[in-house]
Coordinates of C-alpha atoms and ligand atoms in Angstrom, one line a residue:
M1 CA 253.5 173.1 -45.4
K2 CA 251.8 176.8 -44.9
L3 CA 249.0 177.5 -42.3
F4 CA 245.2 177.7 -43.8
D5 CA 244.7 181.7 -43.7
V6 CA 241.6 182.3 -41.8
Y7 CA 242.8 184.5 -38.6
P8 CA 243.5 188.2 -38.9
L9 CA 246.6 188.2 -36.4
Y10 CA 247.7 190.8 -33.7
N11 CA 251.6 190.4 -34.4
V12 CA 252.1 189.3 -30.6
S13 CA 253.7 185.9 -29.9
P14 CA 253.1 184.7 -26.1
V15 CA 255.1 182.4 -24.6
K16 CA 254.6 181.8 -21.1
A17 CA 251.4 183.3 -19.0
E18 CA 250.8 183.6 -15.3
G19 CA 247.3 185.1 -13.9
C20 CA 246.3 187.5 -15.6
Y21 CA 249.4 188.3 -17.6
I22 CA 250.9 187.2 -20.7
Y23 CA 254.5 187.1 -21.9
D24 CA 255.8 187.4 -25.4
E25 CA 259.3 186.1 -26.3
N26 CA 261.0 189.3 -25.3
N27 CA 259.6 189.3 -22.0
I28 CA 256.8 192.1 -22.6
E29 CA 254.0 191.9 -20.1
Y30 CA 250.5 192.0 -21.2
L31 CA 247.4 192.5 -19.6
D32 CA 244.9 189.6 -20.5
L33 CA 241.4 191.3 -20.5
Y34 CA 240.2 188.7 -23.0
G35 CA 240.9 185.5 -21.6
G36 CA 241.7 184.1 -25.1
H37 CA 237.8 184.6 -26.1
G38 CA 236.6 184.0 -22.6
V39 CA 238.0 180.6 -22.2
I40 CA 240.8 181.6 -19.2
S41 CA 238.6 181.2 -16.1
V42 CA 240.9 180.4 -13.3
G43 CA 243.8 182.6 -14.6
H44 CA 246.9 181.4 -16.5
S45 CA 249.0 178.9 -15.2
H46 CA 247.2 178.3 -11.9
P47 CA 249.2 176.0 -10.0
D48 CA 246.3 173.6 -8.7
Y49 CA 245.5 173.5 -12.1
I50 CA 248.7 172.3 -13.6
A51 CA 249.0 170.2 -10.6
K52 CA 246.1 168.5 -11.5
L53 CA 246.8 168.0 -15.2
K54 CA 250.3 166.9 -14.5
G55 CA 249.2 164.2 -12.0
Q56 CA 246.7 162.9 -14.3
L57 CA 249.2 162.7 -17.2
D58 CA 251.5 160.7 -15.3
K59 CA 248.6 158.1 -14.9
L60 CA 246.3 157.7 -17.8
G61 CA 245.6 160.7 -20.4
F62 CA 243.1 159.0 -22.3
Y63 CA 241.0 156.0 -23.3
S64 CA 237.8 155.8 -24.9
N65 CA 234.2 156.0 -24.1
A66 CA 234.3 152.2 -23.9
I67 CA 235.2 151.9 -20.2
Q68 CA 234.0 153.2 -16.8
N69 CA 235.6 156.6 -16.1
P70 CA 235.1 157.6 -12.6
L71 CA 236.4 161.0 -13.7
Q72 CA 233.4 162.1 -15.6
V73 CA 231.2 160.8 -12.9
E74 CA 233.3 162.9 -10.6
L75 CA 232.8 166.0 -13.0
A76 CA 229.3 165.7 -13.5
D77 CA 228.6 165.6 -9.5
K78 CA 230.8 168.6 -9.1
L79 CA 229.3 170.5 -11.7
G80 CA 225.8 169.6 -10.6
K81 CA 226.6 171.1 -7.2
V82 CA 228.7 173.9 -8.2
S83 CA 226.1 175.3 -10.8
G84 CA 223.0 174.3 -8.8
C85 CA 221.8 172.2 -11.9
D86 CA 222.3 168.8 -10.1
K87 CA 219.1 167.4 -11.7
Y88 CA 220.4 167.5 -15.2
S89 CA 222.5 164.8 -16.7
L90 CA 225.9 165.6 -18.7
F91 CA 227.1 164.6 -21.7
L92 CA 230.8 165.8 -22.6
C93 CA 232.2 166.2 -25.8
N94 CA 235.1 168.9 -27.4
S95 CA 234.0 172.3 -27.8
G96 CA 231.0 174.9 -27.9
A97 CA 229.7 174.5 -31.4
E98 CA 230.0 169.9 -30.4
A99 CA 228.0 170.8 -27.4
N100 CA 225.3 172.6 -29.5
E101 CA 225.0 170.2 -32.3
N102 CA 224.4 167.7 -29.9
A103 CA 221.7 169.8 -28.1
L104 CA 220.0 170.6 -31.5
K105 CA 220.2 166.8 -32.2
L106 CA 218.7 165.5 -29.1
A107 CA 216.1 168.4 -29.6
S108 CA 215.1 166.8 -32.6
F109 CA 215.5 163.3 -31.8
H110 CA 213.1 163.8 -28.7
T111 CA 210.4 165.9 -30.6
G112 CA 210.7 164.6 -34.2
N113 CA 210.8 168.0 -35.8
S114 CA 213.3 169.7 -37.4
R115 CA 212.8 173.8 -37.5
V116 CA 214.7 175.7 -34.7
I117 CA 214.2 179.2 -33.7
S118 CA 217.3 181.3 -33.2
F119 CA 218.0 185.2 -32.8
R120 CA 219.4 187.7 -34.4
N121 CA 222.8 188.2 -34.1
S122 CA 223.0 185.2 -32.1
F123 CA 226.5 182.8 -32.6
H124 CA 226.7 179.5 -31.6
G125 CA 229.5 178.0 -33.6
R126 CA 230.4 176.9 -36.9
T127 CA 229.6 173.1 -37.2
S128 CA 226.4 172.1 -39.3
A129 CA 223.2 172.9 -37.2
S130 CA 225.4 175.4 -34.8
V131 CA 226.4 177.4 -37.9
A132 CA 223.1 176.9 -39.5
V133 CA 221.1 178.6 -35.8
T134 CA 224.1 181.1 -36.0
D135 CA 222.8 184.7 -37.4
N136 CA 225.8 185.1 -40.0
P137 CA 225.1 184.3 -43.6
K138 CA 229.0 184.6 -44.5
I139 CA 230.0 181.9 -42.1
N140 CA 227.0 179.6 -44.0
A141 CA 228.1 177.3 -46.8
P142 CA 225.3 176.0 -48.8
I143 CA 225.5 172.6 -47.5
N144 CA 224.6 174.3 -44.4
K145 CA 221.5 176.2 -45.8
Q146 CA 219.4 172.8 -45.7
Q147 CA 218.8 173.9 -42.0
I148 CA 215.3 174.9 -41.6
V149 CA 216.1 178.1 -39.6
T150 CA 213.7 181.1 -38.2
F151 CA 215.6 183.9 -36.9
L152 CA 213.8 186.3 -34.5
E153 CA 214.7 189.7 -32.8
L154 CA 215.9 189.2 -29.3
N155 CA 212.7 189.6 -26.7
D156 CA 210.2 189.2 -29.7
A157 CA 207.9 186.8 -27.6
D158 CA 204.9 187.0 -29.6
G159 CA 207.2 186.2 -32.9
V160 CA 208.2 182.8 -31.1
E161 CA 204.7 182.0 -30.3
K162 CA 203.5 182.5 -33.6
E163 CA 206.2 180.2 -34.6
L164 CA 205.7 177.7 -32.3
K165 CA 202.2 177.3 -33.0
K166 CA 203.1 175.8 -36.5
G167 CA 203.7 172.8 -34.5
D168 CA 206.9 171.9 -36.7
V169 CA 209.8 173.4 -34.2
C170 CA 212.2 171.1 -32.0
A171 CA 214.3 174.0 -30.4
V172 CA 214.2 177.0 -29.6
I173 CA 218.0 178.1 -28.9
V174 CA 219.3 181.6 -27.2
E175 CA 222.5 182.7 -25.4
G176 CA 222.3 183.6 -21.9
I177 CA 224.0 186.9 -22.8
Q178 CA 224.8 187.2 -26.5
G179 CA 228.8 186.9 -27.0
V180 CA 229.9 187.6 -30.8
G181 CA 226.9 189.4 -31.3
G182 CA 227.4 192.4 -29.1
L183 CA 226.4 191.6 -25.4
D184 CA 222.7 192.0 -26.0
Q185 CA 220.4 190.0 -23.8
G186 CA 216.9 188.7 -23.1
T187 CA 214.5 190.3 -20.2
T188 CA 213.3 188.0 -17.5
E189 CA 209.8 188.5 -18.9
F190 CA 211.4 187.4 -22.4
F191 CA 213.2 183.9 -20.6
K192 CA 209.8 183.3 -18.8
A193 CA 208.0 183.5 -21.8
L194 CA 210.4 181.2 -23.6
E195 CA 210.4 178.7 -20.9
S196 CA 206.5 178.7 -21.0
L197 CA 205.9 178.5 -24.4
C198 CA 208.3 175.8 -24.7
E199 CA 206.8 173.9 -22.4
K200 CA 203.1 174.3 -24.0
H201 CA 204.4 173.4 -27.6
D202 CA 206.6 170.8 -26.8
A203 CA 209.6 172.2 -28.2
I204 CA 213.0 172.0 -26.3
L205 CA 214.5 175.2 -25.0
I206 CA 218.3 175.0 -25.5
L207 CA 220.3 177.8 -23.2
D208 CA 223.7 178.4 -24.8
E209 CA 226.0 179.1 -21.9
I210 CA 229.3 178.4 -23.4
Q211 CA 230.5 182.0 -23.3
S212 CA 227.8 183.3 -20.4
G213 CA 228.2 180.3 -18.0
Y214 CA 230.9 179.3 -15.6
G215 CA 230.4 182.1 -13.4
R216 CA 231.4 184.7 -15.7
S217 CA 227.8 186.9 -15.2
G218 CA 228.0 186.7 -11.7
K219 CA 226.0 183.7 -11.7
F220 CA 227.0 180.7 -12.3
F221 CA 224.4 180.4 -15.4
A222 CA 223.8 183.7 -17.0
F223 CA 220.2 182.1 -17.3
Q224 CA 219.9 181.9 -13.5
H225 CA 219.5 185.6 -13.1
H226 CA 216.0 185.3 -14.6
D227 CA 214.7 182.4 -12.6
I228 CA 214.1 179.7 -15.4
N229 CA 215.1 175.9 -15.9
P230 CA 215.8 175.5 -19.7
D231 CA 215.6 171.7 -21.1
I232 CA 219.2 171.8 -22.2
I233 CA 222.2 174.0 -21.2
T234 CA 225.6 174.0 -23.1
T235 CA 228.6 174.8 -22.0
A236 CA 232.4 174.7 -23.5
K237 CA 234.6 177.9 -22.8
G238 CA 235.7 178.4 -19.5
M239 CA 234.9 174.9 -18.3
A240 CA 238.7 173.6 -18.4
N241 CA 240.6 176.9 -19.0
G242 CA 241.8 176.1 -22.3
F243 CA 241.8 172.3 -22.2
P244 CA 239.2 171.5 -24.8
I245 CA 236.1 170.3 -23.6
G246 CA 232.1 171.1 -24.0
G247 CA 229.1 169.9 -22.2
V248 CA 225.5 169.5 -22.6
L249 CA 223.5 169.4 -19.3
I250 CA 220.2 167.7 -20.0
S251 CA 217.1 167.7 -18.4
P252 CA 215.1 164.5 -17.3
K253 CA 212.5 164.7 -19.9
L254 CA 215.0 164.1 -22.5
K255 CA 215.8 160.1 -22.5
A256 CA 219.0 158.4 -23.0
S257 CA 219.5 155.5 -24.9
F258 CA 223.0 153.4 -26.0
G259 CA 224.2 155.2 -28.9
L260 CA 221.8 158.0 -29.0
L261 CA 225.0 160.4 -28.8
G262 CA 229.0 159.6 -29.0
T263 CA 232.5 160.7 -29.6
T264 CA 236.0 159.8 -29.1
F265 CA 238.0 162.4 -27.4
G266 CA 234.7 163.6 -25.7
G267 CA 235.2 163.3 -21.7
N268 CA 238.5 162.0 -21.9
H269 CA 240.7 161.8 -18.8
L270 CA 242.7 165.1 -19.0
A271 CA 239.7 167.0 -20.1
C272 CA 238.1 165.7 -17.2
A273 CA 240.5 166.4 -15.0
A274 CA 241.3 170.1 -16.3
A275 CA 237.4 170.6 -15.7
I276 CA 237.1 169.1 -11.9
S277 CA 240.1 171.6 -11.4
V278 CA 238.3 174.5 -12.6
L279 CA 235.5 174.1 -10.3
E280 CA 237.4 173.3 -7.3
I281 CA 239.3 176.5 -7.8
I282 CA 236.3 178.5 -8.9
E283 CA 234.8 177.1 -5.5
K284 CA 238.0 177.4 -3.1
E285 CA 238.8 181.1 -4.4
D286 CA 235.0 182.5 -4.2
L287 CA 235.4 183.3 -7.9
I288 CA 232.1 184.3 -8.5
A289 CA 232.1 186.4 -5.3
N290 CA 235.4 188.4 -7.3
V291 CA 233.4 188.8 -10.5
K292 CA 230.7 190.5 -8.8
E293 CA 232.9 193.1 -6.7
V294 CA 235.3 193.6 -9.5
S295 CA 232.3 194.2 -12.2
D296 CA 231.1 196.7 -9.8
Y297 CA 234.1 198.7 -9.5
F298 CA 234.6 198.4 -13.4
L299 CA 231.1 199.5 -13.7
S300 CA 231.8 202.9 -11.2
E301 CA 235.2 203.6 -13.0
I302 CA 234.2 203.2 -16.4
K303 CA 231.5 206.2 -16.4
Q304 CA 234.8 208.7 -16.4
I305 CA 235.5 207.5 -20.0
P306 CA 234.4 209.9 -22.5
G307 CA 232.6 208.9 -26.0
I308 CA 230.7 205.6 -24.3
R309 CA 227.4 205.0 -25.5
N310 CA 226.5 202.0 -23.8
I311 CA 227.8 199.5 -21.1
K312 CA 226.4 196.2 -21.9
G313 CA 226.6 192.8 -20.6
K314 CA 226.9 191.5 -16.9
G315 CA 229.7 190.7 -14.7
L316 CA 232.9 189.9 -16.5
M317 CA 231.4 189.8 -19.6
A318 CA 231.0 193.5 -20.2
G319 CA 230.7 195.5 -23.5
I320 CA 231.8 199.1 -23.7
E321 CA 229.8 200.6 -26.6
F322 CA 231.6 203.8 -28.3
D323 CA 230.3 206.6 -30.8
F324 CA 233.3 205.4 -33.0
E325 CA 234.6 201.9 -34.7
V326 CA 237.0 200.5 -31.9
G327 CA 239.5 198.7 -34.0
E328 CA 242.1 201.5 -34.0
L329 CA 241.6 201.7 -30.3
R330 CA 242.0 197.9 -29.6
K331 CA 245.3 198.3 -31.8
K332 CA 246.7 201.0 -29.1
L333 CA 245.7 199.2 -26.4
I334 CA 247.5 196.2 -27.3
Y335 CA 250.7 197.4 -28.9
D336 CA 251.1 200.8 -26.8
Y337 CA 249.5 200.1 -23.4
H338 CA 250.0 195.9 -23.6
I339 CA 246.2 195.1 -23.1
F340 CA 244.4 192.2 -24.8
T341 CA 240.7 193.3 -25.4
G342 CA 238.0 191.7 -28.0
G343 CA 235.5 193.2 -30.4
A344 CA 232.6 192.0 -31.8
M345 CA 230.2 192.0 -34.8
N346 CA 229.2 195.1 -33.7
K347 CA 232.3 197.2 -34.6
K348 CA 231.8 200.0 -32.2
L349 CA 231.8 197.5 -29.2
L350 CA 234.8 196.6 -26.8
R351 CA 234.6 193.0 -25.3
I352 CA 236.1 192.5 -22.1
L353 CA 236.2 188.7 -21.1
P354 CA 238.8 188.9 -18.4
P355 CA 240.0 186.0 -16.1
L356 CA 237.5 185.5 -13.3
T357 CA 240.4 186.1 -11.1
V358 CA 240.9 189.4 -12.4
K359 CA 241.7 192.3 -9.6
K360 CA 240.3 196.0 -9.2
K361 CA 244.0 197.1 -10.0
H362 CA 243.9 195.3 -13.5
I363 CA 240.6 197.1 -14.0
S364 CA 242.6 200.7 -12.9
T365 CA 245.3 199.9 -15.3
F366 CA 242.6 199.8 -18.1
I367 CA 240.6 202.4 -17.3
N368 CA 244.1 204.5 -16.8
A369 CA 244.8 203.4 -20.5
L370 CA 241.6 204.4 -22.1
K371 CA 241.5 207.8 -20.6
E372 CA 244.9 208.9 -21.8
I373 CA 244.1 207.4 -25.2
L374 CA 240.8 209.2 -26.2
S375 CA 241.4 212.5 -23.6
Ligands
LIG401 C1 227.8 181.6 -27.3 C2 228.8 180.5 -28.1 N1 228.2 179.3 -28.6 C3 229.3 179.0 -29.3 C4 230.3 179.0 -29.6 C5 231.2 178.3 -30.1 O1 232.0 177.8 -29.7 P1 233.2 176.6 -30.0 O2 234.4 177.9 -30.9 O3 234.2 176.1 -28.7 O4 233.1 175.9 -31.2 C6 230.9 180.3 -29.0 C7 232.4 180.8 -29.7 O5 232.6 181.6 -29.3 C8 230.3 181.3 -28.2 O6 230.1 182.3 -27.8

């Protein structure tokens, strides 16, 4: 059987990884400044993470959500404490798209409405409601176009108010920092307006922190830079360092009832063990402080590089916007300098999402490579 050919692939076949490095079948070392789309939070093959997963596998890998699972309770408790969002409840699923799907469903159940406000250049996943609120017609099939979605410009609070006044909106969904779209972000004024407008018009504010969460921005969640309390927060990528998991953090305003949401695999024992281990490592190694230190260094060093139009994002969710398209630059970085980076919908933007354990020396290697290629 052949693979269904949907991914344009770089010709690199990693076989092992450690910390911020990946090794191919010829033992060539690559510096990972992309973390497999921002998934690797605590570094590849972290010994504590491996021990936790192996230990759990020896005991119990999976059972369904029909029995007590104390690991889910432990994960919710720890996530509440580490993130500061301890008033929220946690629903566990398997991916980012699934987290948003459940968040949008909850908003619709709660309000009785179905229209959603989303923003230009947003990316929220590829399942039915998640893809419908994603601003990319190319990945929306006719079946997805049944959903009623209004796309507005980021930071257009007046537009949001005008739409909310119509009274048929269940949710406003926004990324803490836009990922795939190209690292744009709302202003504090905008986020605060979303919070108060949603409250006033009985709509649910969903903060998609799937890429920007888990410490990547220099705070646990990127919205915490703006001092707001969303109704729902969604998370995935960095949550279990590559073990598939997604989470929906739900404010007490939204009530649970048996059967309202559900999943077979979500919150299984192995996934919970992986996610607990990530939180333990984030705390023990003070990784959010590392994000701040290394990103400050990155911002001071990147100024030396010619041809840069703009630096976007926050913390270790950084976008370097050049005045040219970066496709060839990314190829040179990977094949000649053995450095993984990412792209975005904005073709002139190089996206870096390194493990949160990255060090200044790794940033120096990257800066030197950029200097050589662009000089
Ligand atoms: C902000 C955001 N939301 C949702 C998703 C979808 O997550 P997943 O690919 O795990 O379904 C992504 C993935 O890139 C994302 O960046």
